[in-house]
Structures are given as C-alpha cells and as structure tokens.
Amino acid sequence: MSQSLNNVIRQAEQIVLGKPQQIRLALTCLLASGHLLIEDLPGVGKTTLAHVLARTLGLQFQRIQFTSDLLPADILGVSVYQRDSSEFKFHPGPIFAQMILADEINRATPKAQSALLEAMEEQQVTIESTTRALPDPFFVIATQNPSYQAGTFALPESQLDRFLMRIQMGYPDAQAERGLLSGVDRREIVAKLSPQMESSELLALQKAAREVFVSPALLDYVQAILRHTREAARYTHGLSPRAGLALLSAARAWALLDERNAVIPEDVQAVLPGVASHRLQATGEHAKQNSDALARELVEAVAIP
Amino acid sequence: MQRTLFLLNAPHPGHLPPAGEGIYAPSFTAMNKALTYGLLLSVLMVIAPHADHLPLWVSALCSALLLWRAWLTYSGDPLPKRWLLMLLTFAGTAGIFIEFRTLFGREAGVTLLMLLAALKFMELRAARDAMVLVYLACFIIITNFFYSQSIPTALYLLVTLIVIVTTWIHLQAQSIALKQRLRIAAILLMQAIPLMLILFVLFPRVEGPLWGLPQDAFASSGLDEEMSPGSLSRLSLSDAVAFRVNYADKVPLRNQMYWRGPVLWEFDGRTWTPGITTLTKTPEFTGLDQQIDYTVTLEPHNKKWLFALDMPDNVSVPATISYDFRLLNKEPVNKRLRYVARSNLVYRANLQEAAQQIKRALKLPMQFNPRAQQLAAGWRSAGKDGAEIVGIALSYFRQQGFQYTLEPPLLGVNSVDDFLFETRQGFCEHYASSFVFLMRAANVPARVVTGYLGGEFNDYGNYYIVRQSDAHAWAEVWLAGQGWVRVDPTGAIAPARLQGSLSASLPNNAALPFMARNPPQWLRDLRLNWDTLANQWNQWVLGYDSERQFAFLTRLGMESITWQKIALNMMAGVGLVIALFALFMLRHLFARERDKVQAAWLKLCRKLAKAGLPRAAHEGAQDYAARIAAARPELADAMRDLAARYGALRYGALSDERAQLEFIRLIEKFPSLI
C-alpha cells in the first residue's frame, strides 16, 4: 500500500481520537468511490472527521449546512444577469468541489435533498438545461441526526441507497475523551494540516481497489449473505443486488487498505455493518433494535462456505 | 496492519494484476528473445529434413536467414528494411521459378514454403507474426511426410511438434516456466491421442497414394533391367529392404528361394539386356507340384515386375505372367504393395518352346570371346547333349580354381575370356554371364535370370526379410523334354551362397556392409526387432488403406459399411471425445469449492475444535487465527502463517499447485493438541 495512504490514516487518528475503525471505514468508502453517511448526535466529531479527510487527502472542500429553507439553487448554483455584458453568468454553487460535507442533511426539505442526491448519483448537475460535470474524485459525506430528533425529514430508503455506507460515530471512550478535552481546539489543528496525497494518486488507488481479485469462493460467501437477508424472517426485505455490488466494492477497498490483492471473508464482515445497516430494516419485535447490531447479527448468522 | 501480509508480488497497489484477467491473455508487446529463439528452433527443426532434397542455394539461403535472425535477436539490432525483404522475396521466388520452371506442384511448392517461412522471420515483430510462424511450422510438418513416412521420421516430427507447441504456449503465456510449458505441451498432445485414433481409424481412405502424382517415385535402389560386370556386386552392398515374405504354412528350402526378377536375353559382349520381342504367348506349365503360399510386401521400386518364387500360378493383384515367367504388375510399383501369391516348386516350364525363342536363346556376339567359344565348341563337337554340357560346364567352374568375390579384377573387351581364363575371380553376375555364354556357344539355349536368393528369417516377426544384398543372378537353360531348367553356376563355386548368407560364402567380406557380415547376436536381435516394428508400421499404419479399413471395421462389428456411415461414426466419435473433455473440464470448474485446500483447512479446524478451540461457522481464517493466537500463544506464529496461506490459496487470484501441496503438508504436520 502506498506510504501516503498510511500517512493519511495516521494523521486522521491523531485528530479524531479513539475512532480508528470509523476512519478506516470512511477511507474505504472513499477508495470504493462511494458516498458516506454519518449518522449520530451533534457534537461527536462528524464534521471534524470530514474536515480531516478533506485536508489530508488534499481535496477541495465545501461545506453545505442543510436547513429547512435550503433551496436546490443554494447547492447547485445560479445564473445571474450581468448588467455590463447583458448576459447571464453562472455562479457555481458549493457542490462544485471534490469533497462535500452535507451537514445535517435530514433537516432540509426533500426537494433540496434530492438535488444533492441526484448530483451524487450522476456526478454531474444540470442547471437551466446545461449539464456541468462535477470534479473527480467527487465524494460526499453527509451527516444526519437521528431521525427521532425534532425538525427532521428522514431520508427515504431509495435515497439512503445512494450512500455506499452509513457509519455511526458513537461517544469516545474515556481516554480519548480526556485527550480531546485537554488538547488544543480541533479546528485549529485541522486548519494547519498538510495534504498527504495528490488527487491523481487517490484516483489511482480507487482504480486499484476496483481491481482487487474476488474468487468464486468469496462470491459464494457474499451470495450466502444476500440469500440469508432475503430468506430470514427478521428483515422486512432482503438486500438488493445493488447492495451486493456495494458490499463487494467496499470489501475490495477494505482489502486494499489491508494491503491484499484478494478479498477474504473478513473484509466482507468488516464492511458489512456499514454497507447493510441502512439498507436493512428489522420486522416486528426487532424493529426498535439498533441497526448496527442487526448487521452484526447478520455476520454471525451466515457461515463461511 | 496487524494482519499477516500475503501475495506480496504487487509492489504498489496501482500495479496490482487486473482482477479476473487470466494469465493467458496474449500480449502484443515486443517479441522477447527466448520466444524468438524458440520459434527459430521450431522452424529449423521442421525444415531441416528438407535440406536433403531442396536445391542447395535454397538450403543455404534459409540457413543464412535463420542465422541472421538469431544474430539480430542476440544483438538487439533492428530488423532489415522493407525494401530489402521485398527484394529477397522476389529474387528467391524467381530463383525457384527458374529452378523448377513452375511455382506449383510438390517440389516447387515445398521449396517456396521453406523460403517464405525463413523470410517471415525477418518481419517477426508482434505476437501476430509469431502466430503465423507457429501455424506455418505446423503445416510444414505435413510436407515432410511427402518424402519419408518411416518410424524415425514420425518420431522426429513428434519431437518437433512438441517443440512447436511449447513455443506456442510460450507465446500465449510468457510467464510460464519452460518445464511447465513442456508439461502442458505433452498434456495437450496426449489429449489429442483419442482424436487422432478416431480420425486414423475412421477417416475415409482415398484409393491410391494420398498425395500421389504419377511421377511421385520414391528414390529406389534395386534390381536393374540390365546386368553388366559389377552391377550386382554393387547392389549387394546395400542394406535396404527389397521385400518381406510371410509363408503361409510350408517354408521352402533355402536353395529353392529363387525370387525371379528381370530375365535377360541379349548380350552385347559386356551387358545383358532383356531385349525386345513381339511374342505375347502365355507360358505353359505342366507337372506342377509342391505348392507354397506366401504374402509379399514389396517396397516401391518404380518397376513393373513383382517377385515370386518359381513358378507362380496365382497372385492376388492383377498381374500377368510373361512368356519368360516374370510376374508383371499393371503399372510401376511406386508405393508399398502387398500381394498374396502361390508358387509351385516342382514344374515343367514350356516343354514346347517357340522356334523364335530358341533362336533368341542362342544368339551370341560372335566377334568377342574367341577362347570361350572355342572351349564350348569342343564340348559340342564331342557329341554331348544339353544336360551333359551343363554338367561339364559346372565341373569346369568347380575344378579350374574359380573364386567367389565381391571385388573382382577389371575385365577387358573380351570379358568372358578374361574371366574364364585369366582372372577367375567374380561375383554371381560373372558366373551367370559366362555360363550362359558357354551354353549358347555350345548350342544349348540359355538365358540369364536376375532376382533375389534367400533372405533373412526374422523370428520375432516370423517372416523373411529380403534385402538388396540378397540380389543374385543365375542361369536358365532349355533342355528338350525338360523345358526351362534353373542352373546356378555360383553354387558350383560357392555352395554356401545357396544355403546361407552372403558373408559365409565370401572369403574376404570386408567390403560388405557392416550388418551383412557377422554382427554380434544382440545387434542382430535388435535389428530384427526393429525390422519387425517397421514391418508392423508398414502393414498397419502406412498400409491402412480402404481395404484394410473395411476389414477392420467389419471385425469391429460394423455392418454394411458405406462412406457415409464411416464419416458419421467419425464425427460422432470426435464429438464424443470433445464432449468428454468438456465435461471433465467443467466438472473441474464446479468442483473448485470442494477443493483440497478447503478440505485441509476444515481438518485443521476439527483438530483445534477437539482441543477446545472450535471455529465459529462465520469466523474467517484470519480472525480465527487471531483468537487462537490469543488463547494459545505458542501456536500464534503457525496459525497466522496457515491462515495467511489459506487466504491466499482459497481467495487469491493465482492457484499454485506447489503452494497447495505445501499448505496441505503443513496442516498434516500441525501438532496434535490433545
């Protein structure tokens, strides 16, 4: 694995304390060319994680704070009439950046949400019948408050599916929290971070991730997982083929992070909660269950063939 | 990063081997040197046997081109310019046209092919050119069989084919080691054996030689239609097989194994020739007895005559018996011919002979050999009859100190006189010639008969081999009341020649070919075994014609055979073989999950479970190894190693048989924990 990828991880771990697993998952998502949804309470470091990743990877960064009165034009940009040249000039919105932090995405109306999500899917935006390409790599980290909080519009399943992974931050452990409390303001450190990677290098790594080998034996395992979600009574509906593809591409990226050129079942297990938890919903008595725990149960329910 | 690393062959993730892409994807990168040498060797091997009959300048040009290409490969210099190649191609083609007056037909076509194959190397740049060369080499293999179809040729070309296929595999997958390539080539060719057998047995046979042009003569050395001093002794130096004989039940005595060839009537003082006659009378045989049945497999000699024991009365091929008892085929024998014949060892031949024939049998060139004529005139004037004169002549040879030798002194114009009265050393043609001369001078009708005498018995194959070194000449005299009677004057001087081998009858046999002398017993056995093999090859491989095919298939139980039926069976057989292979390979594909690596791993898990450390069904190898390592630190290293190997073998892109065996061996070795 490239030295710079190591440096990225090390730098991020120094700032986002006590969350190595989340950092790795976020990077995995990035290497798999997918978008990341971070769901947790305000103030557990979602924004910091996004910031740190953008800085250390040397990506242009834009933050969009989603509010209930946010309009699609606030995200995509707008054409303004120029009086001196008598023409409309396009003013690109914040979406024209390599890394977008869409903060508190579920506080905006569905109309504003879908503007972002369509841009994520197509990697291009169409404004006033002109199609404009978004930069490459293009990576969206959206944060979301738990939906039981007041004033939120929960993302429907179809839109959740646009995110390759959903992770939760969780509270830091005591030791990490101590470091956090006693240390310097995180925002100051982030501002001073230096990039560890060129964006071309990131593109090469994404390509390498796509080429990690998947053996027939591993496909058997992935299919066993998919079959289980469709057959078991616990879930309202099973994982879709697209979810299967997402699982594979995330597992490939995880294997690459682990310096292997073939995927092993542990890679699948590592990414499975992140990939599956926002796509699965438990039935009946399990409905209230933490979705992460649900995914972990799934891992344990399927034997490796 | 705490997990053990495996598959470290990738220095940088950006250069990982493309997932899923096989190692067999042909690469169109610049030709590598080893591959070029392999191609050079392939083509050299396949055109080398042609050097024997190619025009010298073509052989030289081809060798020069191949050497040049080898040098360019070695030095890394660029290939010659296009205009130079054009020039060479046109010049070469023109040269071949001048040489053969055509560019078509076997000789010119093969020569052109050789030249173009060598020239193709000069534009060998990409894998595509290499592919063309491989196909070309395969095609040239066939052309070698135009010239020789013997076992050594077939074996040599089999080796050549292995070299070509090995090169071909190299072209397809440059990363495979030479030993592995050879193994794959051998496996490929072995897989082709069932197909080869089906096609060989069932492919419809065309009557006549497959590539038979009328002038397609095999170079032959054999009996000639004329005889002069030295011609037979030269022939007796040749080890080549003339024909092979299988006697059905009874075997004649050795001194009755006279295989009649050309019969010579005309003598010009030096050379005997058959002469010309307009007579088309069929011979008359009476008092036939002692029938012998036998099968002859005659090597092609480009002449019409067939060989038979005296006197034949039945033969399985459409041949006729001439007025002087020769067996004549309809056309020259230019491919190996098998025929069944019956002969009668006791006979009376042409008791009534036409006056014209008697006259021919008495004709002499009067101006030569006065002393011999004088000697014979003395016998005649003594009032002896024919049979008595024969006896006198034979006792003359016996008593006057004649010697039987392969290297007789040269004879002058009066060759018979010189031989009879001066040198007295000669080979069978000298004795036959002078005997017939004396008979004619004594007014006894006589003629020279050439052919073969005896043969070597091969007790491994239970047949007789008659070689060119068994060539012989004897005499035939016509006696009133007895017809034509065979007289062999050689028997008077060297009786051993009639009973056994040539070497035994020669005082000094240094001039004979090595094998015709007295070779050690093991060498003799080896040679006879080899000839048996060659005979089987001739009979069953080369001689497998439509007749044999029908007979063979009938014996296999096929009824009312037609071409359509054979072709249908052939296609069905080929289809069946291909289907079987496909099934085998597909089974191999599906059986991957039940592979031996997984079996070994599960065995290890059972072993650990007995020790109280069972693996959870969902637990991956690495996680399991980490858990075991925590619980039993003494096993940590071994478990991490095994887990990494298992991951690489079961989920990795490359399956290496050696690594698999090593993994299984390590698991067998894993200590028992109870």
mmCIF file with all atom_site columns, N, CA, C and O in Angstrom, chain B residues 82-96:
data_model
loop_
_atom_site.group_PDB
_atom_site.id
_atom_site.type_symbol
_atom_site.label_atom_id
_atom_site.label_alt_id
_atom_site.label_comp_id
_atom_site.label_asym_id
_atom_site.label_entity_id
_atom_site.label_seq_id
_atom_site.pdbx_PDB_ins_code
_atom_site.Cartn_x
_atom_site.Cartn_y
_atom_site.Cartn_z
_atom_site.occupancy
_atom_site.B_iso_or_equiv
_atom_site.pdbx_formal_charge
_atom_site.auth_seq_id
_atom_site.auth_comp_id
_atom_site.auth_asym_id
_atom_site.auth_atom_id
_atom_site.pdbx_PDB_model_num
ATOM 1  N N  . ARG B 1 82 ? 12.109 -2.806  -45.247 1.00 0.00 ? 82 ARG B N  1
ATOM 2  C CA . ARG B 1 82 ? 11.078 -3.474  -46.017 1.00 0.00 ? 82 ARG B CA 1
ATOM 3  C C  . ARG B 1 82 ? 11.517 -3.752  -47.465 1.00 0.00 ? 82 ARG B C  1
ATOM 4  O O  . ARG B 1 82 ? 11.275 -4.825  -48.005 1.00 0.00 ? 82 ARG B O  1
ATOM 5  N N  . TRP B 1 83 ? 12.203 -2.760  -48.079 1.00 0.00 ? 83 TRP B N  1
ATOM 6  C CA . TRP B 1 83 ? 12.567 -2.929  -49.493 1.00 0.00 ? 83 TRP B CA 1
ATOM 7  C C  . TRP B 1 83 ? 13.526 -4.102  -49.667 1.00 0.00 ? 83 TRP B C  1
ATOM 8  O O  . TRP B 1 83 ? 13.470 -4.843  -50.642 1.00 0.00 ? 83 TRP B O  1
ATOM 9  N N  . LEU B 1 84 ? 14.403 -4.323  -48.670 1.00 0.00 ? 84 LEU B N  1
ATOM 10 C CA . LEU B 1 84 ? 15.359 -5.420  -48.762 1.00 0.00 ? 84 LEU B CA 1
ATOM 11 C C  . LEU B 1 84 ? 14.617 -6.760  -48.723 1.00 0.00 ? 84 LEU B C  1
ATOM 12 O O  . LEU B 1 84 ? 14.926 -7.688  -49.486 1.00 0.00 ? 84 LEU B O  1
ATOM 13 N N  . LEU B 1 85 ? 13.598 -6.818  -47.857 1.00 0.00 ? 85 LEU B N  1
ATOM 14 C CA . LEU B 1 85 ? 12.812 -8.047  -47.759 1.00 0.00 ? 85 LEU B CA 1
ATOM 15 C C  . LEU B 1 85 ? 12.075 -8.324  -49.057 1.00 0.00 ? 85 LEU B C  1
ATOM 16 O O  . LEU B 1 85 ? 12.039 -9.456  -49.549 1.00 0.00 ? 85 LEU B O  1
ATOM 17 N N  . MET B 1 86 ? 11.507 -7.254  -49.619 1.00 0.00 ? 86 MET B N  1
ATOM 18 C CA . MET B 1 86 ? 10.800 -7.398  -50.896 1.00 0.00 ? 86 MET B CA 1
ATOM 19 C C  . MET B 1 86 ? 11.741 -7.961  -51.943 1.00 0.00 ? 86 MET B C  1
ATOM 20 O O  . MET B 1 86 ? 11.413 -8.896  -52.679 1.00 0.00 ? 86 MET B O  1
ATOM 21 N N  . LEU B 1 87 ? 12.933 -7.377  -51.966 1.00 0.00 ? 87 LEU B N  1
ATOM 22 C CA . LEU B 1 87 ? 13.930 -7.787  -52.958 1.00 0.00 ? 87 LEU B CA 1
ATOM 23 C C  . LEU B 1 87 ? 14.254 -9.272  -52.784 1.00 0.00 ? 87 LEU B C  1
ATOM 24 O O  . LEU B 1 87 ? 14.234 -10.052 -53.742 1.00 0.00 ? 87 LEU B O  1
ATOM 25 N N  . LEU B 1 88 ? 14.527 -9.660  -51.526 1.00 0.00 ? 88 LEU B N  1
ATOM 26 C CA . LEU B 1 88 ? 14.872 -11.057 -51.240 1.00 0.00 ? 88 LEU B CA 1
ATOM 27 C C  . LEU B 1 88 ? 13.730 -11.992 -51.640 1.00 0.00 ? 88 LEU B C  1
ATOM 28 O O  . LEU B 1 88 ? 13.951 -13.054 -52.225 1.00 0.00 ? 88 LEU B O  1
ATOM 29 N N  . THR B 1 89 ? 12.504 -11.564 -51.325 1.00 0.00 ? 89 THR B N  1
ATOM 30 C CA . THR B 1 89 ? 11.354 -12.411 -51.630 1.00 0.00 ? 89 THR B CA 1
ATOM 31 C C  . THR B 1 89 ? 11.218 -12.615 -53.130 1.00 0.00 ? 89 THR B C  1
ATOM 32 O O  . THR B 1 89 ? 11.062 -13.738 -53.615 1.00 0.00 ? 89 THR B O  1
ATOM 33 N N  . PHE B 1 90 ? 11.312 -11.485 -53.873 1.00 0.00 ? 90 PHE B N  1
ATOM 34 C CA . PHE B 1 90 ? 11.155 -11.604 -55.332 1.00 0.00 ? 90 PHE B CA 1
ATOM 35 C C  . PHE B 1 90 ? 12.299 -12.407 -55.938 1.00 0.00 ? 90 PHE B C  1
ATOM 36 O O  . PHE B 1 90 ? 12.079 -13.276 -56.793 1.00 0.00 ? 90 PHE B O  1
ATOM 37 N N  . ALA B 1 91 ? 13.520 -12.149 -55.455 1.00 0.00 ? 91 ALA B N  1
ATOM 38 C CA . ALA B 1 91 ? 14.669 -12.871 -56.005 1.00 0.00 ? 91 ALA B CA 1
ATOM 39 C C  . ALA B 1 91 ? 14.544 -14.365 -55.727 1.00 0.00 ? 91 ALA B C  1
ATOM 40 O O  . ALA B 1 91 ? 14.762 -15.202 -56.607 1.00 0.00 ? 91 ALA B O  1
ATOM 41 N N  . GLY B 1 92 ? 14.150 -14.684 -54.493 1.00 0.00 ? 92 GLY B N  1
ATOM 42 C CA . GLY B 1 92 ? 14.011 -16.088 -54.121 1.00 0.00 ? 92 GLY B CA 1
ATOM 43 C C  . GLY B 1 92 ? 12.945 -16.779 -54.954 1.00 0.00 ? 92 GLY B C  1
ATOM 44 O O  . GLY B 1 92 ? 13.144 -17.887 -55.472 1.00 0.00 ? 92 GLY B O  1
ATOM 45 N N  . THR B 1 93 ? 11.786 -16.111 -55.091 1.00 0.00 ? 93 THR B N  1
ATOM 46 C CA . THR B 1 93 ? 10.702 -16.697 -55.866 1.00 0.00 ? 93 THR B CA 1
ATOM 47 C C  . THR B 1 93 ? 11.137 -16.893 -57.319 1.00 0.00 ? 93 THR B C  1
ATOM 48 O O  . THR B 1 93 ? 10.880 -17.948 -57.922 1.00 0.00 ? 93 THR B O  1
ATOM 49 N N  . ALA B 1 94 ? 11.797 -15.901 -57.848 1.00 0.00 ? 94 ALA B N  1
ATOM 50 C CA . ALA B 1 94 ? 12.281 -16.007 -59.235 1.00 0.00 ? 94 ALA B CA 1
ATOM 51 C C  . ALA B 1 94 ? 13.261 -17.172 -59.347 1.00 0.00 ? 94 ALA B C  1
ATOM 52 O O  . ALA B 1 94 ? 13.207 -17.958 -60.303 1.00 0.00 ? 94 ALA B O  1
ATOM 53 N N  . GLY B 1 95 ? 14.155 -17.297 -58.370 1.00 0.00 ? 95 GLY B N  1
ATOM 54 C CA . GLY B 1 95 ? 15.128 -18.383 -58.385 1.00 0.00 ? 95 GLY B CA 1
ATOM 55 C C  . GLY B 1 95 ? 14.436 -19.735 -58.413 1.00 0.00 ? 95 GLY B C  1
ATOM 56 O O  . GLY B 1 95 ? 14.820 -20.639 -59.170 1.00 0.00 ? 95 GLY B O  1
ATOM 57 N N  . ILE B 1 96 ? 13.377 -19.853 -57.602 1.00 0.00 ? 96 ILE B N  1
ATOM 58 C CA . ILE B 1 96 ? 12.654 -21.131 -57.560 1.00 0.00 ? 96 ILE B CA 1
ATOM 59 C C  . ILE B 1 96 ? 11.961 -21.391 -58.888 1.00 0.00 ? 96 ILE B C  1
ATOM 60 O O  . ILE B 1 96 ? 11.947 -22.516 -59.398 1.00 0.00 ? 96 ILE B O  1
#
